[in-house]
XYZ file of C-alpha atoms in Angstrom:
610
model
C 50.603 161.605 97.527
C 51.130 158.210 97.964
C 53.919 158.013 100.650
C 53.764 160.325 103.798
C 56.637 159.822 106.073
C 55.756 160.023 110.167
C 57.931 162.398 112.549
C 58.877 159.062 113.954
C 60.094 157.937 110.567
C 61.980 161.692 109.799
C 63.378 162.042 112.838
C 65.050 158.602 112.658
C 66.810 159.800 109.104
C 70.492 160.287 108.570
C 69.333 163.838 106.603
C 67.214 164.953 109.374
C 70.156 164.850 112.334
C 72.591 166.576 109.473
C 70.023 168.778 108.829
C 69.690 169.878 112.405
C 73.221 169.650 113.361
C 73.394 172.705 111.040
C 70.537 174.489 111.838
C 67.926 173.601 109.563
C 64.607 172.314 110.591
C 62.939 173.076 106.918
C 64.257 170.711 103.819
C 63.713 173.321 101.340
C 66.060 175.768 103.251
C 68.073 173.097 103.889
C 68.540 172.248 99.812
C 68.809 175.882 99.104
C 71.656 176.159 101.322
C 73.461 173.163 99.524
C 73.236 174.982 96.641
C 73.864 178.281 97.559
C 76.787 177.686 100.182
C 78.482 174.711 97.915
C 81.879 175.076 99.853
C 80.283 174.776 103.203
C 77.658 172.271 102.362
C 80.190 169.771 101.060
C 82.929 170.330 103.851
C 80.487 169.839 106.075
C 79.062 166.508 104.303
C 82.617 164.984 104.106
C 82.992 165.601 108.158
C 79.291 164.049 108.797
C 80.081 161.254 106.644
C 83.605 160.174 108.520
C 85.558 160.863 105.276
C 89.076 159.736 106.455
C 92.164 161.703 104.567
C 96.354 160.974 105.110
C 95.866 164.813 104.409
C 93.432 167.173 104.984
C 92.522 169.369 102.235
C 93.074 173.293 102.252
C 90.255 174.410 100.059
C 86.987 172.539 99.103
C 86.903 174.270 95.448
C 89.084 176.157 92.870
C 86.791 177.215 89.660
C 89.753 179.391 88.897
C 90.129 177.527 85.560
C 85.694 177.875 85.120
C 83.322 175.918 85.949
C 84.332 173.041 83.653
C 87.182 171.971 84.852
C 86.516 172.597 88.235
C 88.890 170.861 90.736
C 87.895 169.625 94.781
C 89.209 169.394 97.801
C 92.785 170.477 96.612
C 95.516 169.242 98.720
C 94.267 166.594 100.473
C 95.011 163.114 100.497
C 92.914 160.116 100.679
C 92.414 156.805 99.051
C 88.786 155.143 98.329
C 90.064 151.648 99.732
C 91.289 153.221 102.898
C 88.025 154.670 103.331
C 86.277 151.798 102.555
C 87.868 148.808 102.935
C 91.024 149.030 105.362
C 89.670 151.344 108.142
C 86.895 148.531 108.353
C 88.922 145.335 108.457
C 89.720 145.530 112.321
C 87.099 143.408 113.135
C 87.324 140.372 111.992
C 83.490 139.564 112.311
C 82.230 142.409 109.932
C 80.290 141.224 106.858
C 81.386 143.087 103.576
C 79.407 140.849 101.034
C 76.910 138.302 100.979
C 76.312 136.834 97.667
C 74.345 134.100 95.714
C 74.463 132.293 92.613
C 72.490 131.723 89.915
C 73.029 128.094 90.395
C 72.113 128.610 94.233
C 75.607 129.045 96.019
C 75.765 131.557 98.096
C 78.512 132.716 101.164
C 79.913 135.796 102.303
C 83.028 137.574 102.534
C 84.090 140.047 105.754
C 86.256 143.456 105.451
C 89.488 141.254 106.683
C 89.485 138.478 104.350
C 88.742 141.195 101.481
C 91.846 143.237 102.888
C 93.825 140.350 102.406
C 92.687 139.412 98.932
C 93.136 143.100 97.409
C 96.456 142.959 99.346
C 97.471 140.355 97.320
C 96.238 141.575 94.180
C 98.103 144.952 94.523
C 101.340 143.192 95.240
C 100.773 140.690 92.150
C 99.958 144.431 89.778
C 102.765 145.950 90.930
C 105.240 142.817 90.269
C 103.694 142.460 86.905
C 105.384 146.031 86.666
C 102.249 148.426 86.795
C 102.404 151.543 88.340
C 100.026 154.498 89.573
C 97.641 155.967 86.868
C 98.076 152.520 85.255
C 95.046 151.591 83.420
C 93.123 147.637 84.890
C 89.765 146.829 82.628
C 87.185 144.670 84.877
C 85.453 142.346 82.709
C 83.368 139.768 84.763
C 80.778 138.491 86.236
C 79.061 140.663 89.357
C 80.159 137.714 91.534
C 82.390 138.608 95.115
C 85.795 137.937 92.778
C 85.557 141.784 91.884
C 86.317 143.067 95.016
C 89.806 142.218 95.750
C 90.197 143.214 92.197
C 88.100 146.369 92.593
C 89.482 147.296 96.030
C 93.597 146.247 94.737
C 93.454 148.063 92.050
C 92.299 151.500 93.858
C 94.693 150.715 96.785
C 97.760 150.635 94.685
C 96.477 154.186 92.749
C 95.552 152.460 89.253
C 92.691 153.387 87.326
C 89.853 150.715 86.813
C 87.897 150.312 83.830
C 85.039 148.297 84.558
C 83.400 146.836 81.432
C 79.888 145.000 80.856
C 80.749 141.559 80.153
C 77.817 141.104 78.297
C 79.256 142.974 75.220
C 80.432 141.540 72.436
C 83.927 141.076 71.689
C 83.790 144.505 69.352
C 82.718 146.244 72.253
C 85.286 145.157 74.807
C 87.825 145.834 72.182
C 87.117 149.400 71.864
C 87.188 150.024 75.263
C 90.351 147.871 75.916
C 91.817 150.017 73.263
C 90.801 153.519 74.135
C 91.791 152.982 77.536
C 94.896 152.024 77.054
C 94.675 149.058 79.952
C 97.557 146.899 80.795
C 95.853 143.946 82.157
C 92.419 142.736 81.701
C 90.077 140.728 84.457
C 87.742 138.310 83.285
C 86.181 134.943 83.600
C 85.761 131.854 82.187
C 81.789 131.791 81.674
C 79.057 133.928 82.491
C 76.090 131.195 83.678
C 72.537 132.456 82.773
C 68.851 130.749 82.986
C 71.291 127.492 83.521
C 73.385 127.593 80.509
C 77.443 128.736 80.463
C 77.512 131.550 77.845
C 81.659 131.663 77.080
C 83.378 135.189 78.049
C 87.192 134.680 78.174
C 87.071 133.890 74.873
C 85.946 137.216 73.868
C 88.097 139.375 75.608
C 90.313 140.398 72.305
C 94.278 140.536 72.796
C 95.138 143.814 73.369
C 95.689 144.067 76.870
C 99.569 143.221 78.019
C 97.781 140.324 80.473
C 94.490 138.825 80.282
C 93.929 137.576 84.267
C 91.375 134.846 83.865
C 89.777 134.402 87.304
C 88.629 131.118 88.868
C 87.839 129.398 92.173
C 91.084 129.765 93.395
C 92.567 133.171 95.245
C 93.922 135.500 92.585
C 97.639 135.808 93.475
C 97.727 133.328 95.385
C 101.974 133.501 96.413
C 101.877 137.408 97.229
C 102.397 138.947 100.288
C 98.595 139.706 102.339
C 100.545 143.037 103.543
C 100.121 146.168 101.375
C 100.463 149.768 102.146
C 97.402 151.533 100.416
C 98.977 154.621 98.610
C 97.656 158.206 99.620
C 96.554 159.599 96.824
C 95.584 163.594 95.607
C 91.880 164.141 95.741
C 92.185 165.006 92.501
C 93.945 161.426 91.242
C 91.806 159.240 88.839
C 89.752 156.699 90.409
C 87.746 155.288 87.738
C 87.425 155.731 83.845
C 83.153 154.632 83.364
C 82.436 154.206 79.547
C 78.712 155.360 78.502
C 77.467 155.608 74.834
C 78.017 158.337 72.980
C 75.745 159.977 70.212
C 78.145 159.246 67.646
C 78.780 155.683 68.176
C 81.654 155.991 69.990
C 82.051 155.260 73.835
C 82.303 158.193 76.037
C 85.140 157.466 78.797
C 83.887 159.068 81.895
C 86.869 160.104 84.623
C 86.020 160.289 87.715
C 88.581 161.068 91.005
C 88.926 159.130 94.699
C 87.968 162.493 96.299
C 84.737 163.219 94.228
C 83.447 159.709 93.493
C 83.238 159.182 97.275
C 82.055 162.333 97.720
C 78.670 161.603 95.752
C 78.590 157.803 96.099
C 78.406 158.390 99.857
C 75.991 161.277 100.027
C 73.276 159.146 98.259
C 73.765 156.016 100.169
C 73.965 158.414 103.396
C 71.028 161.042 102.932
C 68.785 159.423 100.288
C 68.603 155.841 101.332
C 69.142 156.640 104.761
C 72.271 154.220 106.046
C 72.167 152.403 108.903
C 74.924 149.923 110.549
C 72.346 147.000 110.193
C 71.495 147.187 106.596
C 71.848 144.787 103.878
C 71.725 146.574 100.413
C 71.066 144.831 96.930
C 70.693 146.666 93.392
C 70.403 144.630 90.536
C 73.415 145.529 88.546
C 76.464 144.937 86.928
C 79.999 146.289 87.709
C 80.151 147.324 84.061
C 77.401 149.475 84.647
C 77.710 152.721 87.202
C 75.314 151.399 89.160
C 78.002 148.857 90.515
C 80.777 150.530 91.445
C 78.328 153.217 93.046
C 76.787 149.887 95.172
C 80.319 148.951 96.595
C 81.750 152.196 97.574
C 78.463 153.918 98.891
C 77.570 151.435 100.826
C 81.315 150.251 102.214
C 82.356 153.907 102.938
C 80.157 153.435 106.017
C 81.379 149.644 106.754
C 77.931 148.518 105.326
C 76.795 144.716 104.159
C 76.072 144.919 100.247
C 74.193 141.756 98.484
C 75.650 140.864 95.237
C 73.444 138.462 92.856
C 74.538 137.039 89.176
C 72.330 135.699 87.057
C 68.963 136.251 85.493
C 66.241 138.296 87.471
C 63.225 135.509 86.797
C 65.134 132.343 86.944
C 64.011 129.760 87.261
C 60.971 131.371 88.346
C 60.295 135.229 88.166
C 59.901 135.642 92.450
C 63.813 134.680 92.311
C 64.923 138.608 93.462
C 61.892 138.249 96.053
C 62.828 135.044 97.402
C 66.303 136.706 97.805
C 65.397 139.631 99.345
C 63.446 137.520 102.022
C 66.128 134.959 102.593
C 69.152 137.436 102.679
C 66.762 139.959 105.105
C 67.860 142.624 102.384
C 66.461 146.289 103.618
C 67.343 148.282 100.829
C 66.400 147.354 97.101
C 66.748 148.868 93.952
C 66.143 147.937 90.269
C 65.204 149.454 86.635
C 61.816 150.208 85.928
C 61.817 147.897 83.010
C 62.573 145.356 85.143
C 59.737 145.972 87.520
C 57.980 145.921 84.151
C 58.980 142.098 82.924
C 58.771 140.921 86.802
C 55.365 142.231 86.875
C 53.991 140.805 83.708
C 55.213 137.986 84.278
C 53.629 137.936 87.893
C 49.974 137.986 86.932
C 49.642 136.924 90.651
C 51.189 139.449 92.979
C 49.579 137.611 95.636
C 52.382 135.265 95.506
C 54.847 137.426 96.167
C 57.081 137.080 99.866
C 56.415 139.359 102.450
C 60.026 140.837 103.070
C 59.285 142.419 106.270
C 63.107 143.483 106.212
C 62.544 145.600 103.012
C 62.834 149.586 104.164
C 63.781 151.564 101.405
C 62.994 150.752 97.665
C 65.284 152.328 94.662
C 65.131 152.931 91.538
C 66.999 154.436 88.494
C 67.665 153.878 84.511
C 64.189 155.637 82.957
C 61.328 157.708 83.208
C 58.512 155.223 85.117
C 55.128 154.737 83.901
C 52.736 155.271 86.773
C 51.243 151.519 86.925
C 54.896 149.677 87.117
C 55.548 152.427 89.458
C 52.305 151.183 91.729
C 52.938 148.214 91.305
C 56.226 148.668 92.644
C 55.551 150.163 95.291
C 51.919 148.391 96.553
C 53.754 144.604 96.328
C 57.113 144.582 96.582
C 57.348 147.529 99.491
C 53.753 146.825 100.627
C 53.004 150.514 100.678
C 55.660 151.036 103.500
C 58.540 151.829 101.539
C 59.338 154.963 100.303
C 61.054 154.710 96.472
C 63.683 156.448 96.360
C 63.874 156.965 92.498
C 67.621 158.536 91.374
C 68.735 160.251 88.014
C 71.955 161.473 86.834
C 74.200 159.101 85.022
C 77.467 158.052 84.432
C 79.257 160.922 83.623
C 78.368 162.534 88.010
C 78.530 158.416 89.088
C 75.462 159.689 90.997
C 72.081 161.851 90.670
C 71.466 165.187 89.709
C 67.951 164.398 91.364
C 66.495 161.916 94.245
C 63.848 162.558 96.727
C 65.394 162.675 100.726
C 62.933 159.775 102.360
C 62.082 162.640 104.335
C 59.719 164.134 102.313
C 56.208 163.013 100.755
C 56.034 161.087 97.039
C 53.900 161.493 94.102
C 53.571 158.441 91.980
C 56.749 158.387 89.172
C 58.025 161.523 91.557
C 62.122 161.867 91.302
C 61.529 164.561 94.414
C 63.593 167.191 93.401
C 67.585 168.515 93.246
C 69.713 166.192 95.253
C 71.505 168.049 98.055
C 74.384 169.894 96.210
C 73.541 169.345 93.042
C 72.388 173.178 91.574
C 70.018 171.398 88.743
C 67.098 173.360 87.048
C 64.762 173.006 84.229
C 65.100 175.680 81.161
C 63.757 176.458 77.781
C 65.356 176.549 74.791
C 66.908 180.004 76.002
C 68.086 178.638 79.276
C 65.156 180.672 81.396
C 64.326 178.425 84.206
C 60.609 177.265 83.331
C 57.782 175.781 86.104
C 54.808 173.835 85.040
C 56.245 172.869 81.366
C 58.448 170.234 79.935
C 62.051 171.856 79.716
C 65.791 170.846 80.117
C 67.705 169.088 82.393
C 70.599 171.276 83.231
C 72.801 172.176 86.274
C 73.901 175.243 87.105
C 77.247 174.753 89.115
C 79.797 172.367 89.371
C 80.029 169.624 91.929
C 82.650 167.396 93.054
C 81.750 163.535 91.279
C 81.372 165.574 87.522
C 83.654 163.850 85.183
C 86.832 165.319 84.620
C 86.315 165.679 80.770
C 86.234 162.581 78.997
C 89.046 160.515 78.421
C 91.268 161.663 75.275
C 88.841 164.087 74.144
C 88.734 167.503 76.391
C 87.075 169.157 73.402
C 84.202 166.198 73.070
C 83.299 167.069 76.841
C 83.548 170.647 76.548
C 81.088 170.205 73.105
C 78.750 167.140 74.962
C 77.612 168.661 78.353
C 79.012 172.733 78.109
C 78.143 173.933 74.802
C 74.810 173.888 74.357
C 74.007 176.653 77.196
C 76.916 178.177 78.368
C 78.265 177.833 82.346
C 75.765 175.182 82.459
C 76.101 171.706 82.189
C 73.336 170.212 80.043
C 72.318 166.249 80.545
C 70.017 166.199 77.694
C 67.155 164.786 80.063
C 63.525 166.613 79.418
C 62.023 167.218 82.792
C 59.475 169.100 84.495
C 58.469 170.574 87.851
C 54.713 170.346 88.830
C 52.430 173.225 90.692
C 53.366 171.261 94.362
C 57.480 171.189 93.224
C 57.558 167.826 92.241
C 60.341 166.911 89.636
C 59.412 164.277 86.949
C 61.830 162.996 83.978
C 60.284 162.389 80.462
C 62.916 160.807 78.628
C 65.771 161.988 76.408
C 65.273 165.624 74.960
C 67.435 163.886 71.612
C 64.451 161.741 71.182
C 61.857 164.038 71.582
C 59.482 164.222 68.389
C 58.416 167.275 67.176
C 54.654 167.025 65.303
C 53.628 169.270 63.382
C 55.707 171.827 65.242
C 54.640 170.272 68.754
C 57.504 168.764 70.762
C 56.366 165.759 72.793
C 58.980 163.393 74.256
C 58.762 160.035 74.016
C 57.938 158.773 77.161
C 54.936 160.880 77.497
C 53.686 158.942 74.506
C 54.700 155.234 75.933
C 52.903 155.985 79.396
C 50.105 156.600 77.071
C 50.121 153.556 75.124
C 50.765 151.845 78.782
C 47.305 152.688 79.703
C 45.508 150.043 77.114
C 44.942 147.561 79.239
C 46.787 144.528 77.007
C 50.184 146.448 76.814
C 52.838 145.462 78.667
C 55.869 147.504 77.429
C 55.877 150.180 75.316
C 58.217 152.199 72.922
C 57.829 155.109 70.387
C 60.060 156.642 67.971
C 59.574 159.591 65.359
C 59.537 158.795 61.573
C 59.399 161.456 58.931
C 56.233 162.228 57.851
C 55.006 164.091 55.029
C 51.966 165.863 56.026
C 53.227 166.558 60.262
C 56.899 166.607 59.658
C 57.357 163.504 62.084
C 55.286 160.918 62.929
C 54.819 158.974 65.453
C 55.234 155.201 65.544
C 54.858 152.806 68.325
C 56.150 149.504 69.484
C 53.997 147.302 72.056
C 54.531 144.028 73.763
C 51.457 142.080 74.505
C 50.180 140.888 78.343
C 50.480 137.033 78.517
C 47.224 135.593 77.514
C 45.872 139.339 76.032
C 44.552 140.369 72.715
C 45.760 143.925 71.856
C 44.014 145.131 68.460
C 47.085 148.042 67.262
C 44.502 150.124 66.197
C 43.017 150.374 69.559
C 46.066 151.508 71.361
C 46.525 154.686 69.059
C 43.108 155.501 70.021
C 43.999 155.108 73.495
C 46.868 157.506 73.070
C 44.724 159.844 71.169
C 42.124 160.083 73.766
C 45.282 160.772 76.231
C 47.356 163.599 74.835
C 45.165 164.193 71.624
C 44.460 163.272 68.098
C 47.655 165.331 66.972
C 50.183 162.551 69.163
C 48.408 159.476 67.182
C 50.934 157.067 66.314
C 50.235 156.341 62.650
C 51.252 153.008 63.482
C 51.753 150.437 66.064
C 53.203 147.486 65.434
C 53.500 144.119 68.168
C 56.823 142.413 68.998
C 57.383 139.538 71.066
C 60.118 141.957 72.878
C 62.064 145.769 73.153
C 65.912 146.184 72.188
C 67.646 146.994 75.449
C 70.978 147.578 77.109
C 72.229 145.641 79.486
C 70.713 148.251 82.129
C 67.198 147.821 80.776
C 67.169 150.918 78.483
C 65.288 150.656 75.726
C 67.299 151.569 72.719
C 64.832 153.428 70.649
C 67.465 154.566 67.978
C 67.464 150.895 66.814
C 64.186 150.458 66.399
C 63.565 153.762 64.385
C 66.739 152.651 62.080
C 64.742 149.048 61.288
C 61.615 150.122 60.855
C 63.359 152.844 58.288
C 65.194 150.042 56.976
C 68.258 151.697 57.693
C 71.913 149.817 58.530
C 71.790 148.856 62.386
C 75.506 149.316 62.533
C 77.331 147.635 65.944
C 74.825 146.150 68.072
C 77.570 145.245 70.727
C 76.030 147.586 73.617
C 72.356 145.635 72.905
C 71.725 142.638 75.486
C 69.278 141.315 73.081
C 70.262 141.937 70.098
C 67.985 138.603 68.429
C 65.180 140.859 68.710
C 66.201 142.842 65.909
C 66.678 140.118 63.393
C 64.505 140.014 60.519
């Protein structure tokens, strides 16, 4: 173990008191009730959390239609911007965002002056003749213009498509188009590592009205009064686009009732809310990760930190300087970015001391256990539990998280989230202990997509199919001998050699462990004696001298001379997306020689050039 909470520390936790106020000293028992009394455990969570409704609800779940299309909280009425914006905007002192700049401006923005801004923005929708279930894409920079929009657009009961605006103009035209959205938010510019890379200019004409958004208010002439609409739990909140096997963008739909349902539970009971905290996770609002920031953290009135521009510019302590000079407590990020910071870093020494930090985050990939130290030993000085998340964008929350409650293994994910019925099974759907299995979950909960957008029979196929009344996320993961949960990558990119299944992650943490290696990636390759092979990608230390050979011994000598990559090869740098995933189908497809096809969803796409 390397993090052991004190009574002190547990019985200072949001979990803890909820645990207690319903009778539970034990957080196993506690976890097993969640899952076992879902109607109870979630009525109960709404009332702990302050959940505000126009009308209270008269059942917490009907599964009369199965599992699938399971709908919550039926009758009631609420709104996510009551909840989190309007409810809070009494006092007029109450920070809702403090931001900075790439460029170094910074300021903040409190509940009221954000009430009046999405006031005016859902008067200036609704003139431009827009009406409820209306579709509004988001395509901008994570700067403080996206709340008004963000907040507007939910208070007047239109659905918001948020969209990276790092894709290219392919990509936002797909989405634009599959959507169906009316109007369009973006900006001039996006301004990274001090250059202005052009983005209205790539948002395609398909939209009705293309808003571009400046220094000035947006709307400036409308009225600052706006009665938010009270809306069915069940009314669409959000359509969240995440790629799709095929090619094609999956459109996630997600509800006011159930996205606030989740979004609040992990900002509540995993990283432990409190009315002081300032909370910063490098993101962007077209990723889930951003919407999930906002309304988590503003359900409770709480300060969030919003940063754009690059993570090491101009030097790589820039989100450590931050942290320090904004007093941020809570901090999350990708493992791969922990990964460049760190390399880049060959003096941790250097780093702030952050006394404010409490609670470090994580999410986006399996970690390998010395980014994971590292992590943990510099940035949270060994005093901050890491709370490390996984679900995805189809729940806008985790299947898994560990409560800061409990002690952490190094890489650990803890275990099921509180609610969340999530086991690991073999290829029959038997839950399995000890072994690498599937990622599945066993009963529906409230934030699970409803479908995906245009294509019921896509969801049904994607997450229902493969073992039925479960939903499958297509994660391999395993539970150790002490009932700690650990991911190990995508089960669609596991390799199977010579009849031996090994994902690839396994494989990369390997490869991690030669000393010159700073990032790793494998991906299977046919092979004519094993069926698949194994070949590796590495990117070198600063200043080392990796010999390619000598890192397929190294993973030989790890998991054995059957899971030797037949080849290594170096690269200056990994194809990822613009949440630090490594996209391993792309490097399979060029060292095949195959087409690439669209590389629109790639944030460094260069890297794949000949």
């Amino acid at each position: 173990m390397i993090w052991e909470p004190t009574r002190e520390f547990i019985e200072q936790t949001n979990v803890w008191r909820f645990m207690r106020r319903l009778g539970f000293e034990d957080r196993e028992a506690f976890l097993s009730f969640s899952r076992e009394e879902p109607e109870r455990f979630w009525d109960e969570l709404m009332r702990e959390m302050h959940v505000d409704w126009f009308t209270p609800y008269r059942q917490v779940m009907d599964a009369s239609r199965g599992p699938e299309w399971t709908r919550w909280f039926t009758g009631g009425r609420l709104n996510i911007a009551h909840n989190c914006l309007d409810r809070w905007s009494v006092d007029p002192h109450r920070i809702a965002c403090i931001w900075e700049a790439e460029n170094g401006a910074r300021g903040e923005l409190t509940f009221a002056s954000l009430q009046a801004d999405a006031n005016r923005v859902a008067n200036g929708l609704r003139r431009l003749g827009l009406r409820q279930g209306d579709r509004v894409a988001l395509s901008m920079p994570m700067s403080p213009q996206i709340l008004p929009i963000f907040y507007g657009c939910l208070k007047a009961g239109l659905t918001l498509v948020p969209i990276f605006a790092g894709f290219g103009s392919g990509a936002i035209a797909t989405r634009l188009q599959d959507s169906g959205a009316r109007v369009v938010f973006t900006a001039d510019h996006l301004e990274r590592r001090g250059k202005r890379l052009p983005l209205a200019e790539k948002i395609p004409p398909i939209a009705e009205h293309t808003v571009v958004v400046g220094s000035e208010p947006l709307f400036a002439g409308e009225s600052e009064e706006f009665e938010t609409v009270a809306l069915d739990a069940e009314e669409r909140a959000f359509i969240l686009y995440t790629s799709g096997t095929t090619g094609n963008p999956k459109g996630a739909v997600h509800t006011h009732a159930g996205a606030l349902a989740q979004t609040g539970k992990e900002i509540f009971l995993g990283f432990d809310h409190r009315a002081q905290d300032r909370f910063f996770w490098l993101s962007d609002i077209g990723w889930m990760m951003g919407p999930w920031t906002i309304m988590g953290n503003h359900l409770f009135g709480g300060t969030i930190f919003l940063y754009d521009g690059a993570p090491d510019y101009p030097t790589p302590l820039r989100l450590f300087e931050m942290i320090e000079r904004h007093g941020i407590t809570t901090f999350g990020i990708s493992p791969t970015a922990v990964r460049i910071v760190a390399r880049q870093l060959a003096d941790a020494g250097g780093l702030p001391e952050m006394p404010s930090l409490r609670i470090l985050g994580s999410t986006g990939e399996p970690w390998d256990e010395a980014a994971y130290l590292w992590f943990f030993e510099h940035v949270g000085r060994r005093r901050c539990p890491i709370i490390n998340i996984s679900g995805g964008t189809e729940i806008i929350g985790a299947f898994l998280f560990p409560l800061p409650i409990q002690p952490l293994k190094p890489c650990s994910l803890g275990g099921p989230a509180p609610g969340m019925a999530v086991e690991v099974v073999d290829e029959s759907g038997t839950p399995v202990r000890g072994r690498t299995g599937y990622l599945v979950c066993t009963e529906p909960a409230p934030s699970m997509t409803r479908g995906l957008w245009q294509a019921p029979e896509r969801y049904l196929e994607t997450y229902w199919s493969r073992f039925p009344g479960m939903w499958y996320h297509g994660d391999w993961a395993s539970v150790d001998e002490d009932g700690h949960w650990f991911l190990h990558g995508r089960a669609d990119e596991s390799m199977n050699v010579a009849g031996r299944k090994v994902g690839p992650a396994e494989v990369e943490q390997a490869m991690l462990q030669h000393a010159g290696v700073a990032e790793a990636a494998v991906v299977g390759v046919p092979d004519e004696w094993k069926g698949e092979g194994i070949v590796g990608f590495a990117v070198v230390r600063p200043g080392a001298t990796v010999d390619p050979a000598a890192v397929c011994t190294t993973v030989a000598e790890i998991l054995g001379p059957m899971f030797r990559p037949r080849e290594v090869r170096l690269v200056a740098e990994l194809p990822k997306t613009q949440s630090g995933k490594i996209v391993r189908r792309l490097l399979r497809q060029k060292y095949l020689g195959e087409p690439l096809g669209d590389l629109s969803t790639v944030a460094n796409p260069s890297v794949l050039e000949p």
